[in-house]
mmCIF file of C-alpha atoms in Angstrom:
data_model
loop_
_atom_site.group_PDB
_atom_site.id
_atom_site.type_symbol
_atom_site.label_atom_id
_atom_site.label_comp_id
_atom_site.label_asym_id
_atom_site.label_seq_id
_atom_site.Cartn_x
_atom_site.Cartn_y
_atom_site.Cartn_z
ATOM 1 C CA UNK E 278 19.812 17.215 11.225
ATOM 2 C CA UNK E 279 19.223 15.371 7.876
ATOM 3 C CA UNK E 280 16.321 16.039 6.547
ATOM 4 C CA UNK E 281 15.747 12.886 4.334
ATOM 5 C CA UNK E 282 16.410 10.832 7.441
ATOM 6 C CA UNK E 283 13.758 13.110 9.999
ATOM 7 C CA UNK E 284 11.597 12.655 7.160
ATOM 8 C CA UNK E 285 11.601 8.921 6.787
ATOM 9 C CA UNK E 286 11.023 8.722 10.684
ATOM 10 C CA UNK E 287 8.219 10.598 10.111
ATOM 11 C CA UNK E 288 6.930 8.622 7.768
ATOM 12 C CA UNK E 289 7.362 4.931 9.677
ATOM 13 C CA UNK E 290 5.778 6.485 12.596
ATOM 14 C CA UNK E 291 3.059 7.307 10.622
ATOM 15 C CA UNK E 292 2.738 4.032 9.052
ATOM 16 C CA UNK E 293 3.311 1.713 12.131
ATOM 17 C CA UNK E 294 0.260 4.122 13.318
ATOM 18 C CA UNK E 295 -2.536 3.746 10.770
ATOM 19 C CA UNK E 296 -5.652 3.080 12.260
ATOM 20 C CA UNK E 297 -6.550 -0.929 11.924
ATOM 21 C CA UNK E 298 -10.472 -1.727 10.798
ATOM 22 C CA UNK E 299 -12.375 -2.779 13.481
ATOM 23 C CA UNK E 300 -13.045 -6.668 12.796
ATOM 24 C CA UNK E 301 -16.555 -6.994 10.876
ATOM 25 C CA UNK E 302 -14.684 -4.010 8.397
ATOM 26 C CA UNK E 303 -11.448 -6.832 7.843
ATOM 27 C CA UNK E 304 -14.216 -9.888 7.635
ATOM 28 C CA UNK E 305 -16.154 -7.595 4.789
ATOM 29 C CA UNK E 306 -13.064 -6.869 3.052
ATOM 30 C CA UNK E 307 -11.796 -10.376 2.522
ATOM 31 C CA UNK E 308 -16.002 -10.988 1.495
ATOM 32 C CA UNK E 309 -16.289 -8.231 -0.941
ATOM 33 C CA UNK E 310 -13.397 -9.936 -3.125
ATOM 34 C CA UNK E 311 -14.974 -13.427 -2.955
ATOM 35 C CA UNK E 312 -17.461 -13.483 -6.098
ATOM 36 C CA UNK E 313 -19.604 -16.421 -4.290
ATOM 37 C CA UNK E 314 -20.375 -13.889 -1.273
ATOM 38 C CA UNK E 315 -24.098 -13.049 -1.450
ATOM 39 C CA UNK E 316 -25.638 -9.847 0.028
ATOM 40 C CA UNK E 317 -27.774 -11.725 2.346
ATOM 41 C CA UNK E 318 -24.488 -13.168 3.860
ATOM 42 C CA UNK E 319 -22.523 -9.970 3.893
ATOM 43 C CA UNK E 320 -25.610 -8.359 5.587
ATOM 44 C CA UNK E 321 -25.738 -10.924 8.201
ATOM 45 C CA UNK E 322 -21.435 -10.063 9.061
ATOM 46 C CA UNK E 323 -22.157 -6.776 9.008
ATOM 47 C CA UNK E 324 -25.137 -6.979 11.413
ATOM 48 C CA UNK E 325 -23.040 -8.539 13.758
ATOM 49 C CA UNK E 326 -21.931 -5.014 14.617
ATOM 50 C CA UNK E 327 -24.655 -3.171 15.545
ATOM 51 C CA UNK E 328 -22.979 0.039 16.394
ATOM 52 C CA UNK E 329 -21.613 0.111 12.596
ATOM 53 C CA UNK E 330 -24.424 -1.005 11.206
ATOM 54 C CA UNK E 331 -26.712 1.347 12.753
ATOM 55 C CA UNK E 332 -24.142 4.193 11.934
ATOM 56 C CA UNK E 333 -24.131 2.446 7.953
ATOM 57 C CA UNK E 334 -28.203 2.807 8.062
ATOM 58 C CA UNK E 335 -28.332 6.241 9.123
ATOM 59 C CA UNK E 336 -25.870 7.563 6.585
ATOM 60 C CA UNK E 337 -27.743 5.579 3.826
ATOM 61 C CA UNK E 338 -31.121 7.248 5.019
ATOM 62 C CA UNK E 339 -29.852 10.350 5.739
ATOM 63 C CA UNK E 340 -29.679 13.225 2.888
ATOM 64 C CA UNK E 341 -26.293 12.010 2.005
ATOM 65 C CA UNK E 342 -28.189 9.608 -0.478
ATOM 66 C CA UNK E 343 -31.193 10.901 -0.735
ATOM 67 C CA UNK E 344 -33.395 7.576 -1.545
ATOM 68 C CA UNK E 345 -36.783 8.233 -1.911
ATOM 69 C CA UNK E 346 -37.349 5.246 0.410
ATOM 70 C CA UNK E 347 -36.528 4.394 3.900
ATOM 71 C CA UNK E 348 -33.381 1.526 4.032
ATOM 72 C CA UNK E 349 -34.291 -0.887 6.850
ATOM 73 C CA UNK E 350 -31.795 -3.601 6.583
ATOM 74 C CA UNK E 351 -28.261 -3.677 5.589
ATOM 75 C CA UNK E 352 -29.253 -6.422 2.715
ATOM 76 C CA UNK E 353 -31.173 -3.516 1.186
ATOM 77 C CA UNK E 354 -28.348 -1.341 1.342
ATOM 78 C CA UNK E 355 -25.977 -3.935 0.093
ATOM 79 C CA UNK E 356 -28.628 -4.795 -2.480
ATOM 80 C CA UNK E 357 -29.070 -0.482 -3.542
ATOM 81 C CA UNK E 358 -25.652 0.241 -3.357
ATOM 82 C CA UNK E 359 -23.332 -2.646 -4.253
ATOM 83 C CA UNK E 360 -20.963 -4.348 -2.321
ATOM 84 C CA UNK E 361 -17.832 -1.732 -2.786
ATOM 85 C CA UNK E 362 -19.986 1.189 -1.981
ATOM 86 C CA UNK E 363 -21.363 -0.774 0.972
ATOM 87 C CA UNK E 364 -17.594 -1.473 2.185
ATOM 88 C CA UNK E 365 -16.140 1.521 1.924
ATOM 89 C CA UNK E 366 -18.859 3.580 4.249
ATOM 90 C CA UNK E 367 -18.259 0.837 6.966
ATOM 91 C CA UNK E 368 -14.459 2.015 6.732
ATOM 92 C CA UNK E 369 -15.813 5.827 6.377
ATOM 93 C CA UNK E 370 -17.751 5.069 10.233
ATOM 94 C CA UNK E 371 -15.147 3.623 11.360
ATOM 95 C CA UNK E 372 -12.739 6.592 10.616
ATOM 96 C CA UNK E 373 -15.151 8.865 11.794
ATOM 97 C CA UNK E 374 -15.594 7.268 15.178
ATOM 98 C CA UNK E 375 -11.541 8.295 15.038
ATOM 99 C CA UNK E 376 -12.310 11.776 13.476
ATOM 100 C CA UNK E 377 -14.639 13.194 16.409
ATOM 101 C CA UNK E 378 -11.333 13.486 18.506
ATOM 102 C CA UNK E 379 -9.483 15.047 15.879
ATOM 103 C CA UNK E 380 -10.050 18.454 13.632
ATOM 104 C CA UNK E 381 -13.004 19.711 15.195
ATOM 105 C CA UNK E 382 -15.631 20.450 12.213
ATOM 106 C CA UNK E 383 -13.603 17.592 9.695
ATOM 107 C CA UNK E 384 -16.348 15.471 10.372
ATOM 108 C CA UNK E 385 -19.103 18.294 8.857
ATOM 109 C CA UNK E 386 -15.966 19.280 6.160
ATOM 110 C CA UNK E 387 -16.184 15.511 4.917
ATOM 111 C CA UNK E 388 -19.880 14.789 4.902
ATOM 112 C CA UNK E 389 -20.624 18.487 3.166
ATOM 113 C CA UNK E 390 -17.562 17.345 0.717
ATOM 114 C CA UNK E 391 -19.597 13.904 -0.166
ATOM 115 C CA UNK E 392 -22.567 15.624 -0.959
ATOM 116 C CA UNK E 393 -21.316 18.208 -2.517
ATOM 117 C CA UNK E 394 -19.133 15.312 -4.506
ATOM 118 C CA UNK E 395 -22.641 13.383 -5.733
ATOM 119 C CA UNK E 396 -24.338 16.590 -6.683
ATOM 120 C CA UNK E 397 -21.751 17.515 -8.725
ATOM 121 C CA UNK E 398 -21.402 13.806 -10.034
ATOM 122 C CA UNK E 399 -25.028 13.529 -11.004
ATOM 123 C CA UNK E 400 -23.680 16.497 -13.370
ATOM 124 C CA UNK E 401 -21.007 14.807 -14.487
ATOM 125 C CA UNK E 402 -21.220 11.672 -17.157
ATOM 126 C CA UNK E 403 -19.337 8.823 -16.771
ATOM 127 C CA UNK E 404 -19.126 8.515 -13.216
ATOM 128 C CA UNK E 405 -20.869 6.616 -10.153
ATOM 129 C CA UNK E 406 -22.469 9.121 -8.014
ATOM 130 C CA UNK E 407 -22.497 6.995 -5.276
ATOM 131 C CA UNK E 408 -18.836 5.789 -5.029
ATOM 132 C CA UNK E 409 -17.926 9.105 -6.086
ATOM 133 C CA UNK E 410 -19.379 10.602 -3.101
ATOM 134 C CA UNK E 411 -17.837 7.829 -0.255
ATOM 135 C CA UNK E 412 -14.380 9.197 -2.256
ATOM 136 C CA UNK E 413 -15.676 12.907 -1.155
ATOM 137 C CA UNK E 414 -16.132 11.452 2.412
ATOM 138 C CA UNK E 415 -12.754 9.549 2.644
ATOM 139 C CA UNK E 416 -10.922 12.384 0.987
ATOM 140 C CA UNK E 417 -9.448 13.775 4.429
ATOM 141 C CA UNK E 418 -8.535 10.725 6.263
ATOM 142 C CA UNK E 419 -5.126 11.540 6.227
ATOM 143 C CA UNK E 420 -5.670 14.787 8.488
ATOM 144 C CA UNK E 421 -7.351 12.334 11.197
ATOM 145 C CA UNK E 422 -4.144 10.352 11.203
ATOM 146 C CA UNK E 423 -2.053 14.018 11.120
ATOM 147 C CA UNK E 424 -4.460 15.087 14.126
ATOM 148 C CA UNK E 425 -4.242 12.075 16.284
ATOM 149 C CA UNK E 426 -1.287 9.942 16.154
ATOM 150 C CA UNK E 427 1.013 12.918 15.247
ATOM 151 C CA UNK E 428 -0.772 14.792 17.732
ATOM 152 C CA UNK E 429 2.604 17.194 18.328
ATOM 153 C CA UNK E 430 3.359 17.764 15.059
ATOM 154 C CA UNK E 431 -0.710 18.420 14.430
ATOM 155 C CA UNK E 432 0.242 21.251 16.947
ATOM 156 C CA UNK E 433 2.989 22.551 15.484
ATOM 157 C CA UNK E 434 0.723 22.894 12.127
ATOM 158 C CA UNK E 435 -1.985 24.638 13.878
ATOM 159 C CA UNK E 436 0.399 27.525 14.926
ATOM 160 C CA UNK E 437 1.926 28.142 11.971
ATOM 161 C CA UNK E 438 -1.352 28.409 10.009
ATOM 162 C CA UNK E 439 -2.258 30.934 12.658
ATOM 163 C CA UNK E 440 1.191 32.823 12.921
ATOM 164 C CA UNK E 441 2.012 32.684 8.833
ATOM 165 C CA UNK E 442 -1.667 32.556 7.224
ATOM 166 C CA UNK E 443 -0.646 29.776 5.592
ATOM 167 C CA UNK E 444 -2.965 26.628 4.501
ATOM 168 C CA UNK E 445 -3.114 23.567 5.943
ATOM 169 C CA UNK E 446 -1.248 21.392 3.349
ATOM 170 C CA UNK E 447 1.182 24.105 3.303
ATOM 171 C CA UNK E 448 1.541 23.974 7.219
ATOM 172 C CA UNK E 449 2.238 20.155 6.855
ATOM 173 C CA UNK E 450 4.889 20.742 4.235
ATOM 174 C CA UNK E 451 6.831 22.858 6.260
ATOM 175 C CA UNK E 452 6.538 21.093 9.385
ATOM 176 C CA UNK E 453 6.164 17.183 7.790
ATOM 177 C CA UNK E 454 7.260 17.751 4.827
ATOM 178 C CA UNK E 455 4.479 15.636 3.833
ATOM 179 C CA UNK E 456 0.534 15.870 3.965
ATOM 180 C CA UNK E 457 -2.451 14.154 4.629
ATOM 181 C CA UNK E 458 -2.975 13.296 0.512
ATOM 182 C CA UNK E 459 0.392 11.180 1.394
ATOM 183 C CA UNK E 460 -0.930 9.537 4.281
ATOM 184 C CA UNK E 461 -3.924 8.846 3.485
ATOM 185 C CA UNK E 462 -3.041 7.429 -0.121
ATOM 186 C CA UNK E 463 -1.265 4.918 2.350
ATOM 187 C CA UNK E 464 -4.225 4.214 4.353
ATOM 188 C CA UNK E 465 -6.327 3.745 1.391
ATOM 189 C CA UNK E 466 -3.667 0.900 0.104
ATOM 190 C CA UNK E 467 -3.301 -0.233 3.396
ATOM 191 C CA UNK E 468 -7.410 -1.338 3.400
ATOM 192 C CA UNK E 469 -7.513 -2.469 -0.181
ATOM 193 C CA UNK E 470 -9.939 0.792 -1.493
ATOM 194 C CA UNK E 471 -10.555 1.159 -4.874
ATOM 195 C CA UNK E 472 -8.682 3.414 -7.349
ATOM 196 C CA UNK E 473 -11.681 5.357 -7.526
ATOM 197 C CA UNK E 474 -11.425 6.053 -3.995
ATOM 198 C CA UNK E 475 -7.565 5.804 -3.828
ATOM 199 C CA UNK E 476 -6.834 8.877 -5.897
ATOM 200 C CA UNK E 477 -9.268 11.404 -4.972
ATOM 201 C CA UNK E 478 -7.697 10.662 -1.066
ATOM 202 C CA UNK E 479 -4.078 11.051 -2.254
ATOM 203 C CA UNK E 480 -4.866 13.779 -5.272
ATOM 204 C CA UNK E 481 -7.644 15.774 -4.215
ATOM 205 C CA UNK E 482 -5.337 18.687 -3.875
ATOM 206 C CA UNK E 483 -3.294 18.138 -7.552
ATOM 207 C CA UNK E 484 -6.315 16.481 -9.473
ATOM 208 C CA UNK E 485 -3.568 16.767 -12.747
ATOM 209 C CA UNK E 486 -1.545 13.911 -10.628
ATOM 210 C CA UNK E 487 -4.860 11.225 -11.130
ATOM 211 C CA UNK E 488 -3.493 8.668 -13.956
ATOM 212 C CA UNK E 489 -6.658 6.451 -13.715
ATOM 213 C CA UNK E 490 -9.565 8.061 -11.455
ATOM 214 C CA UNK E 491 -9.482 11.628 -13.365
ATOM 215 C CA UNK E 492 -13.173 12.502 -13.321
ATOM 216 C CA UNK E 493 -14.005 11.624 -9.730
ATOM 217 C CA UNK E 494 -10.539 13.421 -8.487
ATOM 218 C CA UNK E 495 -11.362 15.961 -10.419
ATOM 219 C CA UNK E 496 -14.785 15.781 -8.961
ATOM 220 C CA UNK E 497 -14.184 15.781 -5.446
ATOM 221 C CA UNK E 498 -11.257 18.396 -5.812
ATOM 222 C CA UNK E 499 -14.149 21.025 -6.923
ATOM 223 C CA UNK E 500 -16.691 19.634 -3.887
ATOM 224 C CA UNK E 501 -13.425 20.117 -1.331
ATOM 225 C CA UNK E 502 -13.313 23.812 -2.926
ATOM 226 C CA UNK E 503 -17.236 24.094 -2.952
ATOM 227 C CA UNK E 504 -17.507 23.089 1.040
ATOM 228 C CA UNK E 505 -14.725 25.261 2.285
ATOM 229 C CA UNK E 506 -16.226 28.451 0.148
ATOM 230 C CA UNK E 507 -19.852 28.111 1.551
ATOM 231 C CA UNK E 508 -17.905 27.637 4.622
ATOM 232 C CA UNK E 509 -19.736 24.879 6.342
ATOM 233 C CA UNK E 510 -17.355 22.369 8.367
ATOM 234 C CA UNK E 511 -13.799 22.611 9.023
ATOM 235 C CA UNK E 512 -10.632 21.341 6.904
ATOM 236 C CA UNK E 513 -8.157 22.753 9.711
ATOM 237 C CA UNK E 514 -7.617 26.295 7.810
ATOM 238 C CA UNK E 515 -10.336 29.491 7.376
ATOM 239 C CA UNK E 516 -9.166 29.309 3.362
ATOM 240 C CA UNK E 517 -10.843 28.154 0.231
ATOM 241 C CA UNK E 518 -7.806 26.102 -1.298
ATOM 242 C CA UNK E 519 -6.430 26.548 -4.829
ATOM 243 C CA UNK E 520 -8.932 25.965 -7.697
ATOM 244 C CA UNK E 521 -7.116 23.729 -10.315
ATOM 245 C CA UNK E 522 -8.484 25.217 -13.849
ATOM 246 C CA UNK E 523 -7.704 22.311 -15.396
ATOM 247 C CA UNK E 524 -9.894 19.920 -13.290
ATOM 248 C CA UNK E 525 -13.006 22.220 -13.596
ATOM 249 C CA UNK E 526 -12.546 21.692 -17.617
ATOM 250 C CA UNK E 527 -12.539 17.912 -17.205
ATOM 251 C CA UNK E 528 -15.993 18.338 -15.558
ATOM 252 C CA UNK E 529 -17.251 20.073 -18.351
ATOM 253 C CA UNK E 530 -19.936 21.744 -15.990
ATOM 254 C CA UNK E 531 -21.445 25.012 -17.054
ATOM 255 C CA UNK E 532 -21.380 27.861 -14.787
ATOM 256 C CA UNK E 533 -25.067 27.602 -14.634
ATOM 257 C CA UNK E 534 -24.518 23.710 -13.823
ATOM 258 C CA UNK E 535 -22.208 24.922 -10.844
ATOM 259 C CA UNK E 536 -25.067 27.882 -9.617
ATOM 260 C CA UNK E 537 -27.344 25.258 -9.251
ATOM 261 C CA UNK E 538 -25.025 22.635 -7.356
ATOM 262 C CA UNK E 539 -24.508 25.659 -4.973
ATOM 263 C CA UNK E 540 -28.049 25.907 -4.122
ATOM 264 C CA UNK E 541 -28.624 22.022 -4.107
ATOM 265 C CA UNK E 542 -25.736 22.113 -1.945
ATOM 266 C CA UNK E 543 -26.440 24.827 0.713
ATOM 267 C CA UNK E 544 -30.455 23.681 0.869
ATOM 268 C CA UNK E 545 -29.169 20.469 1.838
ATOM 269 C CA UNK E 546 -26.464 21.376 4.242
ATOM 270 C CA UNK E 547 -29.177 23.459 6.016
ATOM 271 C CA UNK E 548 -31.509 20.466 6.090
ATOM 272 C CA UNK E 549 -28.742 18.550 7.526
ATOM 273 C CA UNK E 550 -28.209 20.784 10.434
ATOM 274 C CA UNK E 551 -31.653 19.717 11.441
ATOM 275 C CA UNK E 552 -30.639 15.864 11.695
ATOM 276 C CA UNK E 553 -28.704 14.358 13.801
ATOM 277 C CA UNK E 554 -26.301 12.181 11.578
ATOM 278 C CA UNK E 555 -24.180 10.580 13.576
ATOM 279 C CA UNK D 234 -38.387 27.980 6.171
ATOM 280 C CA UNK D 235 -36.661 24.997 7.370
ATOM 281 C CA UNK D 236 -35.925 21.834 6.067
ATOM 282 C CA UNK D 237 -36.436 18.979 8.121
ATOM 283 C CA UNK D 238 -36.982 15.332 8.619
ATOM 284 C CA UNK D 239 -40.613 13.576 9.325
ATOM 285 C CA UNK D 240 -39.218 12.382 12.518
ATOM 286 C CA UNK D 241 -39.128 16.200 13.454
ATOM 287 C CA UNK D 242 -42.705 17.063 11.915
ATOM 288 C CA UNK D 243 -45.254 18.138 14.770
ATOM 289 C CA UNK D 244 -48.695 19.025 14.769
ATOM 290 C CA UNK D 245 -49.253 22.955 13.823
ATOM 291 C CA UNK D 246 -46.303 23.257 11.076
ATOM 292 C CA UNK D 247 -47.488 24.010 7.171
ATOM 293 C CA UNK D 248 -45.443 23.174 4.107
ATOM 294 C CA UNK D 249 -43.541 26.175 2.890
ATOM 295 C CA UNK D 250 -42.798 23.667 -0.164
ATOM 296 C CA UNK D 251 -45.343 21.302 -1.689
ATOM 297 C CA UNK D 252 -44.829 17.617 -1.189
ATOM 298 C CA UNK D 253 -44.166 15.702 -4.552
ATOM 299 C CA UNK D 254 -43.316 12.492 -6.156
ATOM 300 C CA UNK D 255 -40.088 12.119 -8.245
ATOM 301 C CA UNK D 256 -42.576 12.397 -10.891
ATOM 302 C CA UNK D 257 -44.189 15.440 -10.255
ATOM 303 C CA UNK D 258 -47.061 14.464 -8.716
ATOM 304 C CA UNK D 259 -47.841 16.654 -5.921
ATOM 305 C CA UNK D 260 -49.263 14.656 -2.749
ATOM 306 C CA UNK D 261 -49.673 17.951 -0.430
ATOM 307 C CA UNK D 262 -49.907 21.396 -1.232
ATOM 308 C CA UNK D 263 -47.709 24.328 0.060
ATOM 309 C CA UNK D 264 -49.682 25.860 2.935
ATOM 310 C CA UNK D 265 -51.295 23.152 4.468
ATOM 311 C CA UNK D 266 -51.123 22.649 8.249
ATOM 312 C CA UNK D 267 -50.246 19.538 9.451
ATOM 313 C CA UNK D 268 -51.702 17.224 12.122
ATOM 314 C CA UNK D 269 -50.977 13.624 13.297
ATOM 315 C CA UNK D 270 -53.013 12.187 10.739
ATOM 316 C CA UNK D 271 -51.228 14.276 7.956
ATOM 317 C CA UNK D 272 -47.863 13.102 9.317
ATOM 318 C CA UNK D 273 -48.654 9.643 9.943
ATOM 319 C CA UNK D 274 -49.902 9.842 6.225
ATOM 320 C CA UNK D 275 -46.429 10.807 4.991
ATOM 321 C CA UNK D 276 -44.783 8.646 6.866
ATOM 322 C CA UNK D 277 -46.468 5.898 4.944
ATOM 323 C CA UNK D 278 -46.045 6.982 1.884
ATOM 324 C CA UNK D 279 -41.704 6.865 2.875
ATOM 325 C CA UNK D 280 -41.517 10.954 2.676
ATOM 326 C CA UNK D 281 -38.221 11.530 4.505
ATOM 327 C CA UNK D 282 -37.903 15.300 4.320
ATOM 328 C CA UNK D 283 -40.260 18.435 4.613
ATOM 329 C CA UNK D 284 -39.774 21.875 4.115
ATOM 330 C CA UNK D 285 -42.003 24.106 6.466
ATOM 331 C CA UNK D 286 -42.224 27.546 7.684
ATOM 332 C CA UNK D 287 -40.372 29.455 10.238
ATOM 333 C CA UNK D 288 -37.805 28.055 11.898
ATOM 334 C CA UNK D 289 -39.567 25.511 14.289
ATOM 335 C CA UNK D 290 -36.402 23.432 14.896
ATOM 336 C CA UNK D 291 -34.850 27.295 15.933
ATOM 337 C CA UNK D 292 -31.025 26.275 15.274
ATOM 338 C CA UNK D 293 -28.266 29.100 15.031
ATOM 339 C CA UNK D 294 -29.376 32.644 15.367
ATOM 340 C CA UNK D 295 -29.167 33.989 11.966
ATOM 341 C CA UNK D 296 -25.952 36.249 11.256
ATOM 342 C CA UNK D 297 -26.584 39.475 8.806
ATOM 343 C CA UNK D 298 -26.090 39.097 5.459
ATOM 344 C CA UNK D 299 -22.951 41.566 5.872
ATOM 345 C CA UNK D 300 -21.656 39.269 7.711
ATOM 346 C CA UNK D 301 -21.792 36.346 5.813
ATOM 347 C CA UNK D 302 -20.528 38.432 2.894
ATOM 348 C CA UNK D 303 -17.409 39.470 5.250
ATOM 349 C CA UNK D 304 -16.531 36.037 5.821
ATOM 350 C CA UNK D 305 -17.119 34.827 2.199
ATOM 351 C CA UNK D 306 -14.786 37.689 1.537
ATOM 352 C CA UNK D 307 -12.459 36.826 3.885
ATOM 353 C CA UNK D 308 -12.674 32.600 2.990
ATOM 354 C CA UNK D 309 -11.542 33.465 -1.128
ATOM 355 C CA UNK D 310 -9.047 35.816 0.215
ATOM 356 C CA UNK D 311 -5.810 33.758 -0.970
ATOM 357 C CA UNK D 312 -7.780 33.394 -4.589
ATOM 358 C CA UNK D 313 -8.722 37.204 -5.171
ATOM 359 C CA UNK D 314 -6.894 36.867 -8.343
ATOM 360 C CA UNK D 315 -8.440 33.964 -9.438
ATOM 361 C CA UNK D 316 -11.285 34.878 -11.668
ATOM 362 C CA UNK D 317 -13.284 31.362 -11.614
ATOM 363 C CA UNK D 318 -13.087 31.797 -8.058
ATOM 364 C CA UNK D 319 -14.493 35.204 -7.223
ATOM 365 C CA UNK D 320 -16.826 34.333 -10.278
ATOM 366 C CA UNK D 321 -18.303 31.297 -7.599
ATOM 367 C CA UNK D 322 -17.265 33.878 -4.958
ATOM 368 C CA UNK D 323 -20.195 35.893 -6.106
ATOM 369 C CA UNK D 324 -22.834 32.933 -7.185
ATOM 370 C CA UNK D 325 -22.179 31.840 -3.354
ATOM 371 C CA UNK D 326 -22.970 35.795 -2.477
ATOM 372 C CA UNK D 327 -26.175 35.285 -5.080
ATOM 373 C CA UNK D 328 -27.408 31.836 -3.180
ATOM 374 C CA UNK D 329 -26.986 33.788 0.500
ATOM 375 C CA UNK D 330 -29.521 36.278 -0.718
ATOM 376 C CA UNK D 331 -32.145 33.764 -2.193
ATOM 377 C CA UNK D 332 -31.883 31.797 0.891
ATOM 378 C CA UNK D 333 -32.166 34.706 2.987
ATOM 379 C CA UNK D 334 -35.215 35.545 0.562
ATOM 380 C CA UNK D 335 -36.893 32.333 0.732
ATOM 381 C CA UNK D 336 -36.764 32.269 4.948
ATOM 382 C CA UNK D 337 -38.540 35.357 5.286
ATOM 383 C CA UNK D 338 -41.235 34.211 3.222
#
């Protein structure tokens, strides 16, 4: 069978299968661009939806942002957080409501990965901690798509990273012959995100590939590594992945910087096991 | 020691960690038992987390620390060459002991 042409069919099933926004998330997107849109009417849209905006408040709230306050409208949050920011966790709930039925543990992977991303971001100069940590969130969405609309492929994955101790991206390789940075580069074009968010979801695993976004790939490549080595969550393999060297220069982090981002991040992955997020 | 939200806070737990502002200023001292009046007191002032002794909220029994030293182990094995990574291999191995530390307190 030709390759090139299984391939290709892979690839326009997976495609004809990305997950659509729910409605308020397509109404926001179209609002975000419009300069005239004030927060007061993008919180009204978005209240519309009161299973997304509930979901939106208690991920602001929770110790994924850490505010010193309590958030009690979605105005506020708009206000705090900016529009972009604001946008791209309505997509990040509405991925996850996808993700429970997927990887089991992705969900924890992710949200570790995000704060993980902003500790390491508040590190880091020249960088927005806060969209840099919705790009730690978002960086797996391809595997949801992997796990649920190529649900026999996802299989086929699973038992070769079992049988051949082989990573996940590796897995996908073989059997795909592309991976979830592929797929979800295509989701994140598909819904308009951000450079900054685009190339830590299709780079996160060759940070050297970024052209524009280099510090937050970079970024959340070393949170992805971080989350798997502490070993909370679940990116679909037992492994910590490759460390790019080259990425962990950009940062320009001391290893000092990185013991206490360890402890930051473990004290509030514990405290997070007390909450219920989601 | 656990951390946990004010929702969670009940009458009977004391701070394991003081209570402070951004700033530094420290609104409640390690030690101190809470009651209702406490809580509703931090509530108002928009506290969201506390850090108090034990482990009222229970959660997972607590593995060994050889086993979570196994597993570490077993997570970096496709990077034992790598010496960055066993170099955060070991600061992870450093943070499982001060954590362990800190609990028993």
């Amino acid at each position: 069978m030709d390759h090139e042409k299984e391939k290709i069919r892979r690839k326009i099933k997976a495609i004809k299968s990305l997950p659509t926004l729910p409605e308020v998330a397509q109404k926001i997107s179209k609002m975000v661009e419009d300069d005239k849109t004030s927060a007061t009417e993008l919180g009204k849209i978005i209240s519309t939806d009161p299973a997304i905006s509930g979901r939106v408040l208690r991920l602001v709230n929770s110790s994924f942002y850490g505010f010193p306050g309590r958030i009690s409208s979605i105005s506020n949050a708009i206000i705090l957080l900016g529009f972009d920011v604001v946008k791209s966790l309505i997509i990040s709930v509405s991925v996850f409501e996808m993700m429970e039925k997927g990887i089991l543990g992705l969900w924890e992977h992710s949200l570790g990965c995000a704060i993980a991303s902003r500790f390491i971001a508040k590190k880091v100069k020249g960088c927005d901690p806060e969209e840099v940590s919705v790009a730690g969130l978002l960086h797996d969405i391809g595997k949801v798509v992997v796990s649920i609309q190529l649900a026999e492929d996802y299989e086929e994955i699973k038992k070769i990273i079992d049988e051949k101790k082989i990573s996940f991206i590796a897995a996908e390789k073989a059997i795909l012959e592309l991976t979830h940075e592929d797929i979800g580069s295509w989701l994140a074009e598909s819904w308009n995100l951000p450079i900054g968010l685009l190339e830590p979801i299709s780079c996160h695993h060759h940070p050297q590939q970024a052209q524009q976004a280099k510090l937050a790939t970079a970024i959340v490549h070393l949170a992805n590594f971080l989350v798997r080595a502490v070993g909370h969550g679940s990116g679909g393999d037992p492994w910590v992945p490759e460390l790019n060297h080259k990425a962990w220069e950009r940062l320009g982090l001391s290893l000092s910087d990185l013991e206490e981002i360890i402890a930051d991040l473990n004290d509030e992955l514990e405290s997070l096991e007390t909450d219920e997020l989601m | 020691m656990q951390k946990i939200s004010i929702d969670k806070a009940a009458k009977g737990m004391v701070l394991a960690k003081p209570i402070a502002r951004e700033n530094g200023v420290v609104l409640m001292g390690e030690g101190t038992e809470l009651n209702e009046q406490l809580i509703e007191r931090l509530k108002g002032l928009d506290i969201l987390k506390i850090t108090v002794k034990g482990r009222p909220l229970g959660g997972e029994d607590e593995k060994a620390v050889e086993t979570l030293y196994a597993e570490l182990d077993q997570r970096f094995a496709p990077v034992s060459a790598d010496k960055l990574c066993t170099r955060i291999k070991e600061m992870i191995k450093k943070d499982i002991k001060r954590r362990r530390q800190e609990a028993d307190l």
